[in-house]
Amino acid sequence: MLPIHLNNETSRLRAVVLGSAVNNGPTPTKEEAYDPKSLEHILAGTYPVEADMVKEMEAFNQVFQKYDVQVFRPKMIENYNQIFTRDIGFVIEDTFIKANILPDRERELDAIQYIIDQINPVKVVRPPDEVHIEGGDVMLWNEYIFIGTYKGSDYKEYITARTNMQGVNYIKELFPNKIVKEFDLVKSKLEAHDNALHLDCCFQPVGKNKGIIYKSGFREEADYVFLVNLFGKENLFHITRDEMYHMNSNVFSIDENVVVSEQNFTRLNTWLRANGFTVEEIPYAEIAKQEGLLRCSTLPLIRD
């Protein structure tokens, strides 16, 4: 049995599912793009190639090896993008929740079924069909569960709106002992600079009491103010619109004092080091072109 356990974003990581870029398939057509950033690179002819993405993911894997983290990888599906495991499921406390993802991506869940089979079956749940919720929108912070959503009446028209209020309410019912706080995120189908695809595109905690935040990613200022009050303004690193576009808030914590970050995030990495963090810098700029970064490529299973 795999003793899954997760209570926050930053405790010492012991086991994780890392996505895979092997046999990633051809560059998608513009009709197949799931988000504005991928679309931008498809149209510009700068969409990432498999060899570069495999190299980047291997650099990430090497960091996990260095810290003695048990790494699972999805079974390979030919010609299929399996990089972003964060979307397909997530762990809260000792429960594994399978996400209701975009129908085209259902096979990604099948590819990690061999891992799910190692978890106590009574602790594996699948929400009903009307519940939309993806791991990138779910963030554990001790007694809190933060969830990104989109409350616009045009939710159905946005392929970039991935978690609905039914998803928020489902988690509230599942974890009555937690404080579930939802955040209404800014979405765009066309402008990647103004699209918070998931909550981790505009906010993420690091360490014991710090965080990275993009104020304009929240549709309601009150949601932003809530986080400022909870963490303290002096503990939050505010990123710019351009840094949000390059996914500076989508780093990944291996421990309370160890953060894996993209090597080009100069301003952020300097701030992290000044605040006592060990920063493991790796190249991840090619994968970033698909509007996902380090947190998106991981599905943590066990943290101390």
PDB file of C-alpha atoms in Angstrom:
ATOM      1  CA  MET A   1       0.000   0.000   0.000  1.00  0.00           C
ATOM      2  CA  LEU A   2       1.104   3.536  -0.750  1.00  0.00           C
ATOM      3  CA  PRO A   3       0.500   5.609   2.421  1.00  0.00           C
ATOM      4  CA  ILE A   4      -0.516   8.845   0.683  1.00  0.00           C
ATOM      5  CA  HIS A   5      -0.534  11.933   2.859  1.00  0.00           C
ATOM      6  CA  LEU A   6      -0.645  15.623   1.990  1.00  0.00           C
ATOM      7  CA  ASN A   7      -1.506  18.597   4.142  1.00  0.00           C
ATOM      8  CA  ASN A   8       0.280  21.539   2.538  1.00  0.00           C
ATOM      9  CA  GLU A   9       2.447  22.614  -0.386  1.00  0.00           C
ATOM     10  CA  THR A  10       5.849  22.786   1.235  1.00  0.00           C
ATOM     11  CA  SER A  11       6.506  19.970   3.742  1.00  0.00           C
ATOM     12  CA  ARG A  12       9.262  17.476   2.944  1.00  0.00           C
ATOM     13  CA  LEU A  13       8.306  15.584  -0.229  1.00  0.00           C
ATOM     14  CA  ARG A  14       8.650  11.790  -0.150  1.00  0.00           C
ATOM     15  CA  ALA A  15       6.770  10.562  -3.236  1.00  0.00           C
ATOM     16  CA  VAL A  16       5.571  12.257  -6.423  1.00  0.00           C
ATOM     17  CA  VAL A  17       4.226  11.487  -9.892  1.00  0.00           C
ATOM     18  CA  LEU A  18       6.309  13.387 -12.445  1.00  0.00           C
ATOM     19  CA  GLY A  19       4.784  13.727 -15.910  1.00  0.00           C
ATOM     20  CA  SER A  20       6.507  12.549 -19.075  1.00  0.00           C
ATOM     21  CA  ALA A  21       7.357  14.210 -22.381  1.00  0.00           C
ATOM     22  CA  VAL A  22       8.370  10.960 -24.105  1.00  0.00           C
ATOM     23  CA  ASN A  23       6.423  10.232 -27.295  1.00  0.00           C
ATOM     24  CA  ASN A  24       4.633  13.530 -26.884  1.00  0.00           C
ATOM     25  CA  GLY A  25       3.135  13.509 -30.361  1.00  0.00           C
ATOM     26  CA  PRO A  26       3.197  16.088 -33.143  1.00  0.00           C
ATOM     27  CA  THR A  27       2.716  19.807 -32.615  1.00  0.00           C
ATOM     28  CA  PRO A  28      -1.034  20.329 -32.142  1.00  0.00           C
ATOM     29  CA  THR A  29      -3.088  22.254 -34.691  1.00  0.00           C
ATOM     30  CA  LYS A  30      -4.447  25.610 -33.616  1.00  0.00           C
ATOM     31  CA  GLU A  31      -7.868  23.963 -33.224  1.00  0.00           C
ATOM     32  CA  GLU A  32      -6.396  21.515 -30.722  1.00  0.00           C
ATOM     33  CA  ALA A  33      -4.865  24.136 -28.412  1.00  0.00           C
ATOM     34  CA  TYR A  34      -6.212  24.019 -24.847  1.00  0.00           C
ATOM     35  CA  ASP A  35      -4.971  27.477 -23.831  1.00  0.00           C
ATOM     36  CA  PRO A  36      -3.920  30.829 -25.362  1.00  0.00           C
ATOM     37  CA  LYS A  37      -0.209  30.374 -24.697  1.00  0.00           C
ATOM     38  CA  SER A  38       0.062  27.083 -26.577  1.00  0.00           C
ATOM     39  CA  LEU A  39      -1.931  28.672 -29.385  1.00  0.00           C
ATOM     40  CA  GLU A  40       0.484  31.596 -29.516  1.00  0.00           C
ATOM     41  CA  HIS A  41       3.473  29.248 -29.958  1.00  0.00           C
ATOM     42  CA  ILE A  42       1.679  26.992 -32.445  1.00  0.00           C
ATOM     43  CA  LEU A  43       0.950  30.037 -34.632  1.00  0.00           C
ATOM     44  CA  ALA A  44       4.480  31.439 -34.222  1.00  0.00           C
ATOM     45  CA  GLY A  45       6.157  28.133 -35.084  1.00  0.00           C
ATOM     46  CA  THR A  46       7.914  28.116 -31.693  1.00  0.00           C
ATOM     47  CA  TYR A  47       5.978  25.267 -30.078  1.00  0.00           C
ATOM     48  CA  PRO A  48       8.405  23.105 -28.058  1.00  0.00           C
ATOM     49  CA  VAL A  49       9.918  19.950 -29.536  1.00  0.00           C
ATOM     50  CA  GLU A  50       9.934  16.633 -27.708  1.00  0.00           C
ATOM     51  CA  ALA A  51      13.719  16.280 -27.281  1.00  0.00           C
ATOM     52  CA  ASP A  52      13.960  19.633 -25.473  1.00  0.00           C
ATOM     53  CA  MET A  53      11.025  18.853 -23.198  1.00  0.00           C
ATOM     54  CA  VAL A  54      12.380  15.398 -22.315  1.00  0.00           C
ATOM     55  CA  LYS A  55      15.694  17.037 -21.377  1.00  0.00           C
ATOM     56  CA  GLU A  56      13.944  19.588 -19.135  1.00  0.00           C
ATOM     57  CA  MET A  57      11.869  16.944 -17.379  1.00  0.00           C
ATOM     58  CA  GLU A  58      14.986  14.825 -16.818  1.00  0.00           C
ATOM     59  CA  ALA A  59      16.645  17.819 -15.116  1.00  0.00           C
ATOM     60  CA  PHE A  60      13.615  17.982 -12.800  1.00  0.00           C
ATOM     61  CA  ASN A  61      13.864  14.231 -12.166  1.00  0.00           C
ATOM     62  CA  GLN A  62      17.549  14.605 -11.237  1.00  0.00           C
ATOM     63  CA  VAL A  63      16.630  17.113  -8.512  1.00  0.00           C
ATOM     64  CA  PHE A  64      14.158  14.592  -7.062  1.00  0.00           C
ATOM     65  CA  GLN A  65      16.881  11.932  -7.079  1.00  0.00           C
ATOM     66  CA  LYS A  66      19.239  14.302  -5.282  1.00  0.00           C
ATOM     67  CA  TYR A  67      16.704  14.707  -2.466  1.00  0.00           C
ATOM     68  CA  ASP A  68      15.844  11.014  -2.375  1.00  0.00           C
ATOM     69  CA  VAL A  69      12.219  11.447  -3.457  1.00  0.00           C
ATOM     70  CA  GLN A  70      10.396   8.398  -4.802  1.00  0.00           C
ATOM     71  CA  VAL A  71       9.365   9.256  -8.374  1.00  0.00           C
ATOM     72  CA  PHE A  72       6.577   7.544 -10.319  1.00  0.00           C
ATOM     73  CA  ARG A  73       6.077   8.190 -14.040  1.00  0.00           C
ATOM     74  CA  PRO A  74       2.911   7.646 -16.097  1.00  0.00           C
ATOM     75  CA  LYS A  75       2.838   4.662 -18.455  1.00  0.00           C
ATOM     76  CA  MET A  76       3.615   5.847 -21.950  1.00  0.00           C
ATOM     77  CA  ILE A  77       0.768   6.513 -24.372  1.00  0.00           C
ATOM     78  CA  GLU A  78       2.012   6.922 -27.933  1.00  0.00           C
ATOM     79  CA  ASN A  79       1.757  10.382 -29.473  1.00  0.00           C
ATOM     80  CA  TYR A  80       0.166  11.885 -26.402  1.00  0.00           C
ATOM     81  CA  ASN A  81       0.966  14.798 -24.100  1.00  0.00           C
ATOM     82  CA  GLN A  82       1.457  13.444 -20.567  1.00  0.00           C
ATOM     83  CA  ILE A  83       3.463  16.295 -19.050  1.00  0.00           C
ATOM     84  CA  PHE A  84       0.910  17.922 -16.776  1.00  0.00           C
ATOM     85  CA  THR A  85       0.015  15.278 -14.177  1.00  0.00           C
ATOM     86  CA  ARG A  86      -1.198  17.983 -11.774  1.00  0.00           C
ATOM     87  CA  ASP A  87      -4.446  18.283 -13.747  1.00  0.00           C
ATOM     88  CA  ILE A  88      -5.525  14.670 -13.597  1.00  0.00           C
ATOM     89  CA  GLY A  89      -5.721  14.053  -9.870  1.00  0.00           C
ATOM     90  CA  PHE A  90      -4.638  15.289  -6.460  1.00  0.00           C
ATOM     91  CA  VAL A  91      -4.229  14.188  -2.857  1.00  0.00           C
ATOM     92  CA  ILE A  92      -5.857  15.876   0.140  1.00  0.00           C
ATOM     93  CA  GLU A  93      -4.915  14.383   3.517  1.00  0.00           C
ATOM     94  CA  ASP A  94      -5.052  10.619   2.790  1.00  0.00           C
ATOM     95  CA  THR A  95      -7.558  10.725  -0.085  1.00  0.00           C
ATOM     96  CA  PHE A  96      -6.794  10.571  -3.808  1.00  0.00           C
ATOM     97  CA  ILE A  97      -9.287  12.533  -5.913  1.00  0.00           C
ATOM     98  CA  LYS A  98      -9.493  11.741  -9.608  1.00  0.00           C
ATOM     99  CA  ALA A  99     -10.179  14.895 -11.578  1.00  0.00           C
ATOM    100  CA  ASN A 100     -12.947  15.254 -14.147  1.00  0.00           C
ATOM    101  CA  ILE A 101     -10.655  16.638 -16.807  1.00  0.00           C
ATOM    102  CA  LEU A 102     -11.337  17.654 -20.393  1.00  0.00           C
ATOM    103  CA  PRO A 103     -12.703  14.488 -22.069  1.00  0.00           C
ATOM    104  CA  ASP A 104      -9.768  14.405 -24.531  1.00  0.00           C
ATOM    105  CA  ARG A 105      -7.409  13.878 -21.601  1.00  0.00           C
ATOM    106  CA  GLU A 106      -9.100  10.913 -19.907  1.00  0.00           C
ATOM    107  CA  ARG A 107      -6.378   8.532 -21.101  1.00  0.00           C
ATOM    108  CA  GLU A 108      -3.832  10.384 -18.954  1.00  0.00           C
ATOM    109  CA  LEU A 109      -5.636   9.101 -15.882  1.00  0.00           C
ATOM    110  CA  ASP A 110      -5.476   5.527 -17.201  1.00  0.00           C
ATOM    111  CA  ALA A 111      -1.682   5.898 -17.502  1.00  0.00           C
ATOM    112  CA  ILE A 112      -1.302   6.402 -13.742  1.00  0.00           C
ATOM    113  CA  GLN A 113      -3.884   3.792 -12.761  1.00  0.00           C
ATOM    114  CA  TYR A 114      -1.075   1.399 -11.750  1.00  0.00           C
ATOM    115  CA  ILE A 115      -0.108   3.957  -9.058  1.00  0.00           C
ATOM    116  CA  ILE A 116      -3.715   4.533  -7.940  1.00  0.00           C
ATOM    117  CA  ASP A 117      -4.043   0.745  -7.584  1.00  0.00           C
ATOM    118  CA  GLN A 118      -1.424   0.907  -4.804  1.00  0.00           C
ATOM    119  CA  ILE A 119      -3.628   3.236  -2.728  1.00  0.00           C
ATOM    120  CA  ASN A 120      -6.290   1.992  -0.315  1.00  0.00           C
ATOM    121  CA  PRO A 121      -9.361   1.811  -2.640  1.00  0.00           C
ATOM    122  CA  VAL A 122     -11.702   3.313  -0.041  1.00  0.00           C
ATOM    123  CA  LYS A 123      -9.474   6.410  -0.176  1.00  0.00           C
ATOM    124  CA  VAL A 124      -9.821   6.907  -3.951  1.00  0.00           C
ATOM    125  CA  VAL A 125     -12.780   9.009  -5.072  1.00  0.00           C
ATOM    126  CA  ARG A 126     -14.151  10.319  -8.352  1.00  0.00           C
ATOM    127  CA  PRO A 127     -16.496  13.307  -8.294  1.00  0.00           C
ATOM    128  CA  PRO A 128     -19.831  13.202 -10.171  1.00  0.00           C
ATOM    129  CA  ASP A 129     -19.807  14.403 -13.798  1.00  0.00           C
ATOM    130  CA  GLU A 130     -21.078  17.931 -13.140  1.00  0.00           C
ATOM    131  CA  VAL A 131     -18.130  18.589 -10.815  1.00  0.00           C
ATOM    132  CA  HIS A 132     -15.157  20.142 -12.613  1.00  0.00           C
ATOM    133  CA  ILE A 133     -11.961  20.406 -10.609  1.00  0.00           C
ATOM    134  CA  GLU A 134      -8.293  20.209 -11.606  1.00  0.00           C
ATOM    135  CA  GLY A 135      -5.243  19.848  -9.373  1.00  0.00           C
ATOM    136  CA  GLY A 136      -3.711  23.138 -10.483  1.00  0.00           C
ATOM    137  CA  ASP A 137      -6.632  24.902  -8.807  1.00  0.00           C
ATOM    138  CA  VAL A 138      -6.321  23.035  -5.508  1.00  0.00           C
ATOM    139  CA  MET A 139      -3.788  24.208  -2.955  1.00  0.00           C
ATOM    140  CA  LEU A 140      -3.444  22.841   0.565  1.00  0.00           C
ATOM    141  CA  TRP A 141      -2.349  25.155   3.324  1.00  0.00           C
ATOM    142  CA  ASN A 142      -2.671  23.294   6.644  1.00  0.00           C
ATOM    143  CA  GLU A 143      -6.210  23.977   7.870  1.00  0.00           C
ATOM    144  CA  TYR A 144      -7.075  25.719   4.570  1.00  0.00           C
ATOM    145  CA  ILE A 145      -7.862  24.381   1.135  1.00  0.00           C
ATOM    146  CA  PHE A 146      -7.514  27.149  -1.473  1.00  0.00           C
ATOM    147  CA  ILE A 147      -9.379  26.533  -4.733  1.00  0.00           C
ATOM    148  CA  GLY A 148      -9.222  28.569  -7.945  1.00  0.00           C
ATOM    149  CA  THR A 149     -12.481  28.833  -9.866  1.00  0.00           C
ATOM    150  CA  TYR A 150     -14.303  31.034 -12.368  1.00  0.00           C
ATOM    151  CA  LYS A 151     -17.645  32.496 -11.388  1.00  0.00           C
ATOM    152  CA  GLY A 152     -18.525  34.184 -14.689  1.00  0.00           C
ATOM    153  CA  SER A 153     -21.900  33.231 -16.183  1.00  0.00           C
ATOM    154  CA  ASP A 154     -20.023  32.377 -19.415  1.00  0.00           C
ATOM    155  CA  TYR A 155     -18.070  29.568 -17.700  1.00  0.00           C
ATOM    156  CA  LYS A 156     -19.085  27.009 -20.339  1.00  0.00           C
ATOM    157  CA  GLU A 157     -17.586  29.105 -23.134  1.00  0.00           C
ATOM    158  CA  TYR A 158     -14.122  29.080 -21.592  1.00  0.00           C
ATOM    159  CA  ILE A 159     -11.897  26.073 -22.194  1.00  0.00           C
ATOM    160  CA  THR A 160      -9.550  27.877 -19.771  1.00  0.00           C
ATOM    161  CA  ALA A 161     -12.163  27.690 -16.960  1.00  0.00           C
ATOM    162  CA  ARG A 162     -11.266  24.356 -15.372  1.00  0.00           C
ATOM    163  CA  THR A 163     -12.854  24.314 -11.908  1.00  0.00           C
ATOM    164  CA  ASN A 164     -16.478  25.240 -11.276  1.00  0.00           C
ATOM    165  CA  MET A 165     -18.353  26.074  -8.083  1.00  0.00           C
ATOM    166  CA  GLN A 166     -19.731  22.525  -7.982  1.00  0.00           C
ATOM    167  CA  GLY A 167     -16.065  21.497  -7.648  1.00  0.00           C
ATOM    168  CA  VAL A 168     -15.583  23.863  -4.729  1.00  0.00           C
ATOM    169  CA  ASN A 169     -18.711  22.580  -2.992  1.00  0.00           C
ATOM    170  CA  TYR A 170     -17.700  18.960  -3.561  1.00  0.00           C
ATOM    171  CA  ILE A 171     -14.418  19.527  -1.704  1.00  0.00           C
ATOM    172  CA  LYS A 172     -16.260  21.362   1.089  1.00  0.00           C
ATOM    173  CA  GLU A 173     -18.499  18.319   1.599  1.00  0.00           C
ATOM    174  CA  LEU A 174     -15.594  15.877   1.394  1.00  0.00           C
ATOM    175  CA  PHE A 175     -13.478  17.773   3.947  1.00  0.00           C
ATOM    176  CA  PRO A 176     -15.834  19.416   6.461  1.00  0.00           C
ATOM    177  CA  ASN A 177     -12.935  19.842   8.907  1.00  0.00           C
ATOM    178  CA  LYS A 178     -11.072  22.171   6.516  1.00  0.00           C
ATOM    179  CA  ILE A 179     -11.610  25.853   5.718  1.00  0.00           C
ATOM    180  CA  VAL A 180     -12.286  25.861   1.976  1.00  0.00           C
ATOM    181  CA  LYS A 181     -11.691  29.242   0.361  1.00  0.00           C
ATOM    182  CA  GLU A 182     -12.332  29.763  -3.339  1.00  0.00           C
ATOM    183  CA  PHE A 183     -10.737  32.441  -5.526  1.00  0.00           C
ATOM    184  CA  ASP A 184     -12.384  33.847  -8.649  1.00  0.00           C
ATOM    185  CA  LEU A 185      -9.664  33.927 -11.337  1.00  0.00           C
ATOM    186  CA  VAL A 186      -9.204  36.067 -14.443  1.00  0.00           C
ATOM    187  CA  LYS A 187      -9.593  33.998 -17.635  1.00  0.00           C
ATOM    188  CA  SER A 188      -8.827  34.708 -21.267  1.00  0.00           C
ATOM    189  CA  LYS A 189      -9.175  32.457 -24.295  1.00  0.00           C
ATOM    190  CA  LEU A 190      -6.982  34.690 -26.419  1.00  0.00           C
ATOM    191  CA  GLU A 191      -4.468  36.639 -24.313  1.00  0.00           C
ATOM    192  CA  ALA A 192      -2.051  34.463 -22.351  1.00  0.00           C
ATOM    193  CA  HIS A 193      -0.802  37.496 -20.406  1.00  0.00           C
ATOM    194  CA  ASP A 194      -4.295  37.777 -18.885  1.00  0.00           C
ATOM    195  CA  ASN A 195      -5.168  34.145 -18.319  1.00  0.00           C
ATOM    196  CA  ALA A 196      -4.805  32.535 -14.908  1.00  0.00           C
ATOM    197  CA  LEU A 197      -5.411  29.001 -16.158  1.00  0.00           C
ATOM    198  CA  HIS A 198      -5.233  27.635 -12.596  1.00  0.00           C
ATOM    199  CA  LEU A 199      -4.735  29.120  -9.130  1.00  0.00           C
ATOM    200  CA  ASP A 200      -1.026  28.188  -9.253  1.00  0.00           C
ATOM    201  CA  CYS A 201      -0.642  30.566 -12.213  1.00  0.00           C
ATOM    202  CA  CYS A 202      -1.176  33.541  -9.910  1.00  0.00           C
ATOM    203  CA  PHE A 203      -0.406  32.334  -6.378  1.00  0.00           C
ATOM    204  CA  GLN A 204       1.637  29.736  -4.517  1.00  0.00           C
ATOM    205  CA  PRO A 205       2.877  29.429  -0.936  1.00  0.00           C
ATOM    206  CA  VAL A 206       6.559  28.738  -0.246  1.00  0.00           C
ATOM    207  CA  GLY A 207       8.247  27.912   3.049  1.00  0.00           C
ATOM    208  CA  LYS A 208       6.263  28.242   6.270  1.00  0.00           C
ATOM    209  CA  ASN A 209       4.651  31.637   5.784  1.00  0.00           C
ATOM    210  CA  LYS A 210       5.630  33.110   2.408  1.00  0.00           C
ATOM    211  CA  GLY A 211       4.112  33.163  -1.034  1.00  0.00           C
ATOM    212  CA  ILE A 212       4.360  34.299  -4.644  1.00  0.00           C
ATOM    213  CA  ILE A 213       1.382  36.289  -5.890  1.00  0.00           C
ATOM    214  CA  TYR A 214       0.055  38.108  -8.963  1.00  0.00           C
ATOM    215  CA  LYS A 215      -2.540  40.638  -7.877  1.00  0.00           C
ATOM    216  CA  SER A 216      -4.259  41.026 -11.254  1.00  0.00           C
ATOM    217  CA  GLY A 217      -4.901  37.283 -11.514  1.00  0.00           C
ATOM    218  CA  PHE A 218      -7.864  37.661  -9.162  1.00  0.00           C
ATOM    219  CA  ARG A 219     -11.206  38.964 -10.468  1.00  0.00           C
ATOM    220  CA  GLU A 220     -12.145  40.165  -6.975  1.00  0.00           C
ATOM    221  CA  GLU A 221      -9.729  42.376  -5.055  1.00  0.00           C
ATOM    222  CA  ALA A 222     -11.165  40.909  -1.838  1.00  0.00           C
ATOM    223  CA  ASP A 223      -9.640  37.524  -2.754  1.00  0.00           C
ATOM    224  CA  TYR A 224      -6.221  39.101  -3.140  1.00  0.00           C
ATOM    225  CA  VAL A 225      -6.668  41.022   0.148  1.00  0.00           C
ATOM    226  CA  PHE A 226      -7.591  37.770   1.915  1.00  0.00           C
ATOM    227  CA  LEU A 227      -4.179  36.301   1.019  1.00  0.00           C
ATOM    228  CA  VAL A 228      -2.333  39.501   1.929  1.00  0.00           C
ATOM    229  CA  ASN A 229      -3.993  39.440   5.350  1.00  0.00           C
ATOM    230  CA  LEU A 230      -3.295  35.741   5.850  1.00  0.00           C
ATOM    231  CA  PHE A 231       0.377  35.797   4.833  1.00  0.00           C
ATOM    232  CA  GLY A 232       1.300  39.428   5.507  1.00  0.00           C
ATOM    233  CA  LYS A 233       2.284  41.739   2.654  1.00  0.00           C
ATOM    234  CA  GLU A 234       5.970  41.622   3.629  1.00  0.00           C
ATOM    235  CA  ASN A 235       5.936  37.834   3.134  1.00  0.00           C
ATOM    236  CA  LEU A 236       4.556  37.944  -0.408  1.00  0.00           C
ATOM    237  CA  PHE A 237       6.649  38.278  -3.550  1.00  0.00           C
ATOM    238  CA  HIS A 238       4.559  40.240  -6.071  1.00  0.00           C
ATOM    239  CA  ILE A 239       5.139  39.229  -9.670  1.00  0.00           C
ATOM    240  CA  THR A 240       4.514  41.382 -12.751  1.00  0.00           C
ATOM    241  CA  ARG A 241       2.155  40.635 -15.638  1.00  0.00           C
ATOM    242  CA  ASP A 242       5.128  39.464 -17.674  1.00  0.00           C
ATOM    243  CA  GLU A 243       6.426  37.263 -14.845  1.00  0.00           C
ATOM    244  CA  MET A 244       2.957  35.751 -14.504  1.00  0.00           C
ATOM    245  CA  TYR A 245       3.003  35.009 -18.243  1.00  0.00           C
ATOM    246  CA  HIS A 246       6.326  33.193 -17.791  1.00  0.00           C
ATOM    247  CA  MET A 247       4.756  31.326 -14.857  1.00  0.00           C
ATOM    248  CA  ASN A 248       6.933  32.582 -11.991  1.00  0.00           C
ATOM    249  CA  SER A 249       4.379  31.441  -9.403  1.00  0.00           C
ATOM    250  CA  ASN A 250       4.489  27.885 -10.739  1.00  0.00           C
ATOM    251  CA  VAL A 251       7.612  26.726  -8.909  1.00  0.00           C
ATOM    252  CA  PHE A 252       7.670  23.564  -6.778  1.00  0.00           C
ATOM    253  CA  SER A 253       8.692  22.967  -3.148  1.00  0.00           C
ATOM    254  CA  ILE A 254      10.594  19.837  -2.122  1.00  0.00           C
ATOM    255  CA  ASP A 255      10.850  21.038   1.472  1.00  0.00           C
ATOM    256  CA  GLU A 256      10.098  24.135   3.542  1.00  0.00           C
ATOM    257  CA  ASN A 257      13.485  25.538   2.550  1.00  0.00           C
ATOM    258  CA  VAL A 258      14.033  23.956  -0.901  1.00  0.00           C
ATOM    259  CA  VAL A 259      12.329  25.312  -4.027  1.00  0.00           C
ATOM    260  CA  VAL A 260      12.776  24.093  -7.603  1.00  0.00           C
ATOM    261  CA  SER A 261      12.592  27.083  -9.939  1.00  0.00           C
ATOM    262  CA  GLU A 262      13.182  27.969 -13.578  1.00  0.00           C
ATOM    263  CA  GLN A 263      16.711  29.230 -14.224  1.00  0.00           C
ATOM    264  CA  ASN A 264      15.504  32.430 -15.922  1.00  0.00           C
ATOM    265  CA  PHE A 265      13.423  33.618 -12.960  1.00  0.00           C
ATOM    266  CA  THR A 266      16.221  35.924 -11.837  1.00  0.00           C
ATOM    267  CA  ARG A 267      14.213  38.324  -9.696  1.00  0.00           C
ATOM    268  CA  LEU A 268      12.238  35.578  -7.955  1.00  0.00           C
ATOM    269  CA  ASN A 269      15.252  33.325  -7.366  1.00  0.00           C
ATOM    270  CA  THR A 270      17.190  36.246  -5.862  1.00  0.00           C
ATOM    271  CA  TRP A 271      14.286  36.952  -3.480  1.00  0.00           C
ATOM    272  CA  LEU A 272      14.010  33.282  -2.510  1.00  0.00           C
ATOM    273  CA  ARG A 273      17.714  33.066  -1.694  1.00  0.00           C
ATOM    274  CA  ALA A 274      17.578  36.332   0.248  1.00  0.00           C
ATOM    275  CA  ASN A 275      14.827  34.723   2.326  1.00  0.00           C
ATOM    276  CA  GLY A 276      16.921  31.672   3.168  1.00  0.00           C
ATOM    277  CA  PHE A 277      15.701  29.216   0.539  1.00  0.00           C
ATOM    278  CA  THR A 278      17.887  26.781  -1.349  1.00  0.00           C
ATOM    279  CA  VAL A 279      16.911  27.287  -4.996  1.00  0.00           C
ATOM    280  CA  GLU A 280      17.385  24.371  -7.379  1.00  0.00           C
ATOM    281  CA  GLU A 281      17.420  26.074 -10.791  1.00  0.00           C
ATOM    282  CA  ILE A 282      16.604  24.026 -13.870  1.00  0.00           C
ATOM    283  CA  PRO A 283      15.766  24.842 -17.516  1.00  0.00           C
ATOM    284  CA  TYR A 284      12.000  24.650 -18.083  1.00  0.00           C
ATOM    285  CA  ALA A 285      11.310  27.431 -20.578  1.00  0.00           C
ATOM    286  CA  GLU A 286      10.248  25.101 -23.408  1.00  0.00           C
ATOM    287  CA  ILE A 287       7.610  23.329 -21.341  1.00  0.00           C
ATOM    288  CA  ALA A 288       6.422  26.757 -20.137  1.00  0.00           C
ATOM    289  CA  LYS A 289       5.234  27.465 -23.691  1.00  0.00           C
ATOM    290  CA  GLN A 290       2.288  25.148 -22.999  1.00  0.00           C
ATOM    291  CA  GLU A 291       1.080  27.338 -20.120  1.00  0.00           C
ATOM    292  CA  GLY A 292       2.332  24.984 -17.444  1.00  0.00           C
ATOM    293  CA  LEU A 293       5.500  24.773 -15.407  1.00  0.00           C
ATOM    294  CA  LEU A 294       7.017  22.909 -12.454  1.00  0.00           C
ATOM    295  CA  ARG A 295       3.996  22.565 -10.173  1.00  0.00           C
ATOM    296  CA  CYS A 296       1.857  21.549 -13.159  1.00  0.00           C
ATOM    297  CA  SER A 297       4.190  18.660 -14.015  1.00  0.00           C
ATOM    298  CA  THR A 298       3.946  17.088 -10.565  1.00  0.00           C
ATOM    299  CA  LEU A 299       1.355  15.205  -8.571  1.00  0.00           C
ATOM    300  CA  PRO A 300       2.651  14.927  -4.979  1.00  0.00           C
ATOM    301  CA  LEU A 301       1.560  11.782  -3.138  1.00  0.00           C
ATOM    302  CA  ILE A 302       3.392  11.901   0.186  1.00  0.00           C
ATOM    303  CA  ARG A 303       4.741  14.810   2.224  1.00  0.00           C
ATOM    304  CA  ASP A 304       5.842  14.522   5.835  1.00  0.00           C
TER     305      ASP A 304
END
